Coordinates of C-alpha atoms in Angstrom, one line a residue:
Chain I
X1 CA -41.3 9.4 -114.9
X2 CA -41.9 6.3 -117.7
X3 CA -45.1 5.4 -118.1
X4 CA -46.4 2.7 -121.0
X5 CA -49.8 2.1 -121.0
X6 CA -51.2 -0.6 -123.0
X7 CA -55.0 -1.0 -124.5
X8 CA -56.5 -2.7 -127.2
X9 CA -56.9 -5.8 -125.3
X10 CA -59.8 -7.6 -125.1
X11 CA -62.2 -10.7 -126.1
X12 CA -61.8 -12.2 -129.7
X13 CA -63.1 -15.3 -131.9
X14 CA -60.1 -17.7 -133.1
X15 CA -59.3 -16.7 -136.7
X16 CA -60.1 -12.7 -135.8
X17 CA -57.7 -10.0 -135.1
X18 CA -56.5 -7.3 -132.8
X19 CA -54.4 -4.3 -132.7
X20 CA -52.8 -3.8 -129.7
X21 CA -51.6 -0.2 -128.8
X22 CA -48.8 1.0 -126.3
X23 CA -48.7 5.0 -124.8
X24 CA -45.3 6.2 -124.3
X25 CA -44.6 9.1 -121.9
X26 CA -41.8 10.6 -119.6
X27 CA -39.0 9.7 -122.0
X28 CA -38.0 10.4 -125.5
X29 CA -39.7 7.6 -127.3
X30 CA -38.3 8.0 -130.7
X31 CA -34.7 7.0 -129.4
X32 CA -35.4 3.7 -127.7
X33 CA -35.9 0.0 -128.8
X34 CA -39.5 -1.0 -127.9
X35 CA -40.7 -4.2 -127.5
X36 CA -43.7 -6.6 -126.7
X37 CA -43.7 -9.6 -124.2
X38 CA -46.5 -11.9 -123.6
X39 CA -47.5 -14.1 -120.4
X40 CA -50.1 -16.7 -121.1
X41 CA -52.4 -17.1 -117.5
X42 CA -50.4 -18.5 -114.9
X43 CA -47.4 -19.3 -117.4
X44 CA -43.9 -17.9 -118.1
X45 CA -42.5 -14.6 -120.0
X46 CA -42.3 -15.0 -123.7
X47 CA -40.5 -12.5 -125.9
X48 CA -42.9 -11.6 -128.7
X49 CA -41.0 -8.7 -131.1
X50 CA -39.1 -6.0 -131.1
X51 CA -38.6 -2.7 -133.5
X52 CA -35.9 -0.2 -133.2
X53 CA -36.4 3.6 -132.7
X54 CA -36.5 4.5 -136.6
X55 CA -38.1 0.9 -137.3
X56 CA -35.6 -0.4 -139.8
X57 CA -34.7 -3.4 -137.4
X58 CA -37.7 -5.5 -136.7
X59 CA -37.3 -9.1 -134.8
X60 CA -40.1 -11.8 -134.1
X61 CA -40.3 -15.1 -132.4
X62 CA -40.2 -18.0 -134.8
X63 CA -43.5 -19.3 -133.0
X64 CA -45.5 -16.6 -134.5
X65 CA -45.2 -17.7 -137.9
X66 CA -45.9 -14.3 -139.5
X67 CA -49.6 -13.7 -138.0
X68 CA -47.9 -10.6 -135.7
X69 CA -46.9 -7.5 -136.9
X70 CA -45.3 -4.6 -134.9
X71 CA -45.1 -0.8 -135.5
X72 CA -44.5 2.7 -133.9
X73 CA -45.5 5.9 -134.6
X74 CA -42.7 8.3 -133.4
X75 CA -45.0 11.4 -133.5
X76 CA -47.3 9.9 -131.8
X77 CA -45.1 8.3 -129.0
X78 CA -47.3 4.9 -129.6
X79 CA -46.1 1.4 -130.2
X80 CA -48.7 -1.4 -131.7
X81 CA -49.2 -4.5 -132.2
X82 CA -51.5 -6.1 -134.7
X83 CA -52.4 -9.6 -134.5
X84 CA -54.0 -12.0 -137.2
X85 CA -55.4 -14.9 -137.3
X86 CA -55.5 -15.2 -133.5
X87 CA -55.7 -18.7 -131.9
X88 CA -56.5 -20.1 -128.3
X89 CA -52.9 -20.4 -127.2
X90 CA -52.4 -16.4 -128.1
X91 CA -54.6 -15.7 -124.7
X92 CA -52.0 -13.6 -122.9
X93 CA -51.2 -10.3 -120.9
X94 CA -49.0 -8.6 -123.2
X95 CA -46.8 -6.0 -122.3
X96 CA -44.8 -3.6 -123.7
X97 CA -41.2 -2.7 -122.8
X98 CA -38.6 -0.4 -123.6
X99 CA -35.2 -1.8 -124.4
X100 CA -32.1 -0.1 -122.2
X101 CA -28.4 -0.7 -123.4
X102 CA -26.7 -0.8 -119.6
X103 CA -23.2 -0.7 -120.3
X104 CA -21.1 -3.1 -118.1
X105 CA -18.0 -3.0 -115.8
X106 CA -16.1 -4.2 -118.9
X107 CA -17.6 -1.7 -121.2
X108 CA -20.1 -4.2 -122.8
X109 CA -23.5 -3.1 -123.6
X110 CA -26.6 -5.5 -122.7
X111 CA -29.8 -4.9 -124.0
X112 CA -32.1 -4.9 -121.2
X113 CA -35.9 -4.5 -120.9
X114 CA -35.9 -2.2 -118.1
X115 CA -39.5 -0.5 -118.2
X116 CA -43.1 -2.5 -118.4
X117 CA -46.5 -1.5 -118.9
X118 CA -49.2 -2.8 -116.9
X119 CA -50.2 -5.2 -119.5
X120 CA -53.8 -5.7 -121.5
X121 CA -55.3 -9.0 -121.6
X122 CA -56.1 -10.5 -125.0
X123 CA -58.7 -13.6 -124.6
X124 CA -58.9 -15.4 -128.0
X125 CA -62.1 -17.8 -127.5
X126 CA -65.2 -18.9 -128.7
Chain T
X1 CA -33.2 -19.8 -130.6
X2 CA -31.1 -19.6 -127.0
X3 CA -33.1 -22.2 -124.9
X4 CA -32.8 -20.7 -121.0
X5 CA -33.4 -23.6 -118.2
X6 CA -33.7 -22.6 -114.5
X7 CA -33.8 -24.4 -111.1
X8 CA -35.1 -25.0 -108.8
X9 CA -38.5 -24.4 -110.6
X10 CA -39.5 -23.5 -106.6
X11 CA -38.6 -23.4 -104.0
X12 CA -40.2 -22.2 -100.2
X13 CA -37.7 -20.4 -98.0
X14 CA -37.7 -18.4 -94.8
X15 CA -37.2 -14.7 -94.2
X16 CA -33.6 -14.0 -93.7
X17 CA -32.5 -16.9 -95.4
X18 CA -30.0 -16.9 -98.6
X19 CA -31.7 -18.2 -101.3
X20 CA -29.6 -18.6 -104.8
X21 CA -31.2 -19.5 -108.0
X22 CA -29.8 -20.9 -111.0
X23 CA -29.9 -20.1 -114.9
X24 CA -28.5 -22.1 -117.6
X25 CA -28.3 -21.1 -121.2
X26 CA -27.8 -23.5 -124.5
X27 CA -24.9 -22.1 -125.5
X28 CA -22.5 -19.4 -124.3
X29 CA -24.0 -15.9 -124.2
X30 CA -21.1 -14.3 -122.0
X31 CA -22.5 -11.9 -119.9
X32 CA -25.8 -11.4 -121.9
X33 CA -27.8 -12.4 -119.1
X34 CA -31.0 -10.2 -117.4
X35 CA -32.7 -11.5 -114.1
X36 CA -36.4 -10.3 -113.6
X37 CA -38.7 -10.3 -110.3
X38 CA -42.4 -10.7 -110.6
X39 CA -45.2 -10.3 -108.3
X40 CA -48.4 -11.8 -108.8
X41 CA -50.8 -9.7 -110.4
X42 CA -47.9 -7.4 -111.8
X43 CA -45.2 -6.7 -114.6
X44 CA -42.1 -7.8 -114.4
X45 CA -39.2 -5.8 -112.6
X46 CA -35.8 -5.5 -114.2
X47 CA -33.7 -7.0 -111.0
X48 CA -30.2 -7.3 -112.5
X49 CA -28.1 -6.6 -115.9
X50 CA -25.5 -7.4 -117.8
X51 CA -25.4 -11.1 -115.5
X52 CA -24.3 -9.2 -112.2
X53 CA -25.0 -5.3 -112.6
X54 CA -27.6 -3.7 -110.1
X55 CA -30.1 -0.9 -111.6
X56 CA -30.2 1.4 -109.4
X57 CA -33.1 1.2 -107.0
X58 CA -32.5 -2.4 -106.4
X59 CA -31.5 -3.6 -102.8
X60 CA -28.0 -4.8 -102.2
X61 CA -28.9 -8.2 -100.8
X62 CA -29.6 -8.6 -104.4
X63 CA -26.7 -9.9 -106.7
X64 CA -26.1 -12.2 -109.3
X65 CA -22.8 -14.0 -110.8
X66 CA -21.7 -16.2 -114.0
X67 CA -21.0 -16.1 -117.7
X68 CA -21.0 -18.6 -120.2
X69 CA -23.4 -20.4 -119.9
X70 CA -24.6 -20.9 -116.2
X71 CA -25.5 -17.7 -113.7
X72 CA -26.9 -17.3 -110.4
X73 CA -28.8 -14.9 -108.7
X74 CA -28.1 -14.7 -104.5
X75 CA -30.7 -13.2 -102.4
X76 CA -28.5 -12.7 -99.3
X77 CA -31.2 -12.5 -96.6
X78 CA -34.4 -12.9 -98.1
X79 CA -37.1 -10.0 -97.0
X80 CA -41.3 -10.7 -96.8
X81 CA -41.1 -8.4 -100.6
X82 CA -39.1 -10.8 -102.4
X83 CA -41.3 -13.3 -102.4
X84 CA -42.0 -13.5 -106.1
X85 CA -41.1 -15.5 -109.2
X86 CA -38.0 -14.5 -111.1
X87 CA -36.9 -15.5 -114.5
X88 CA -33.6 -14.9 -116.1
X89 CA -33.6 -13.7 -119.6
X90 CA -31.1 -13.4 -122.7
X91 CA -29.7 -10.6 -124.8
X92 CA -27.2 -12.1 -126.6
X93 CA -29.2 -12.6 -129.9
X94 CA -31.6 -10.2 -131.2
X95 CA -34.4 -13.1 -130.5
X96 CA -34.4 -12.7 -127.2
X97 CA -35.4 -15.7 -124.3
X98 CA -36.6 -16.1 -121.1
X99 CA -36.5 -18.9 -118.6
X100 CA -39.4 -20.8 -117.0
X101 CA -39.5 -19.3 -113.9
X102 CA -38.1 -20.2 -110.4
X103 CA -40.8 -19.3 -107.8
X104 CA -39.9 -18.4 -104.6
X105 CA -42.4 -18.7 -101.8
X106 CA -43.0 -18.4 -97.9
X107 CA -41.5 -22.0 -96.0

């Protein structure tokens, strides 16, 4: 069975940081696309990054000007997630989320995120 | 960026009705289109692929239509579980975007 389990969550100061951490188990981690996907409180879904299973394509949202950083450590079947220089607005659930390629009727390959975590609540306040 | 609109933003409905959401992108994505259900207090729930593709495990009355740039998703008789929010998401840039949300509720 998939599992991801997500910690590192929790209260912080605006300015400070966080390193958020993601368990992989139940599937061969090192061959997937993992992402993260944040939902500020009673908002919408917004994509956050994504790294590829050997790292060497990393994506980001424009929004996060540079302050996020994601990672994975194969051996260890972990994805992360630091964050910098946190503000107000960065108070989310975030989830992680492993990236499928489901092949069409046509053949066509669509990146889909077709397993989530549970989520871990990052509060950025004062 | 891929800007993703969806309507109604919500809507309240009876069970057994057919409900059918829409999902606009800004520009053509063919069929690089993902819908999502969500439950309050929980993760989202990969619902259909590749703009009309089931994953296995997801009911029938489920499906989903369109490419270019406007989809739908059909719930064909709508059951006490689906009420939920869903959100419709791209794939067809590495940046990927979701919709607001259309939240479906009990009438």
């Amino acid at each position: 069975e998939v599992q991801l389990v997500e910690s590192g969550g929790g209260l912080v100061k605006p300015g400070g940081s966080l390193r958020l951490s993601c368990a992989a188990s139940g599937f061969t981690f090192s061959t997937y696309t993992m992402n993260w996907v944040r939902q500020a409180p009673g908002k919408g879904l917004e994509w956050v990054s994504s790294i590829s299973s050997r790292s060497n394509y990393i994506f980001y949202a424009d929004s996060l000007k540079g302050r996020f950083t994601i990672s994975r450590d194969n051996a260890k079947n972990s994805l992360y997630l630091q964050m910098n220089s946190l503000r107000a607005e960065d108070t989310a659930i975030y989830y992680c989320a492993r990236m499928d390629d489901y092949s069409d009727s046509s053949g066509q390959f669509v990146p889909s995120l077709a397993y989530w975590g549970q989520g871990t609540l990052v509060t950025v306040s004062a | 960026d891929i800007q993703m609109t969806q309507s109604p933003s919500s809507l309240s409905a009876s069970v057994g009705d057919r409900v059918t959401l829409t999902c606009r992108a800004s520009q053509s994505i063919s069929t690089y289109l993902n819908w999502y259900q969500q439950k309050p207090g929980k993760a989202p729930k990969l619902l259909i692929y590749a703009a009309s593709s089931l994953p296995s495990g997801v009911p029938s009355r489920f499906s989903g239509s369109g490419s270019g740039t406007d989809f739908t998703l059909t719930i064909s008789s709508l059951q006490p579980e689906d009420f939920a929010t869903y959100y419709c998401q791209q794939s067809y840039i590495t940046q990927l975007t979701f919709g607001p949300g259309t939240k479906v509720d009990i009438k």
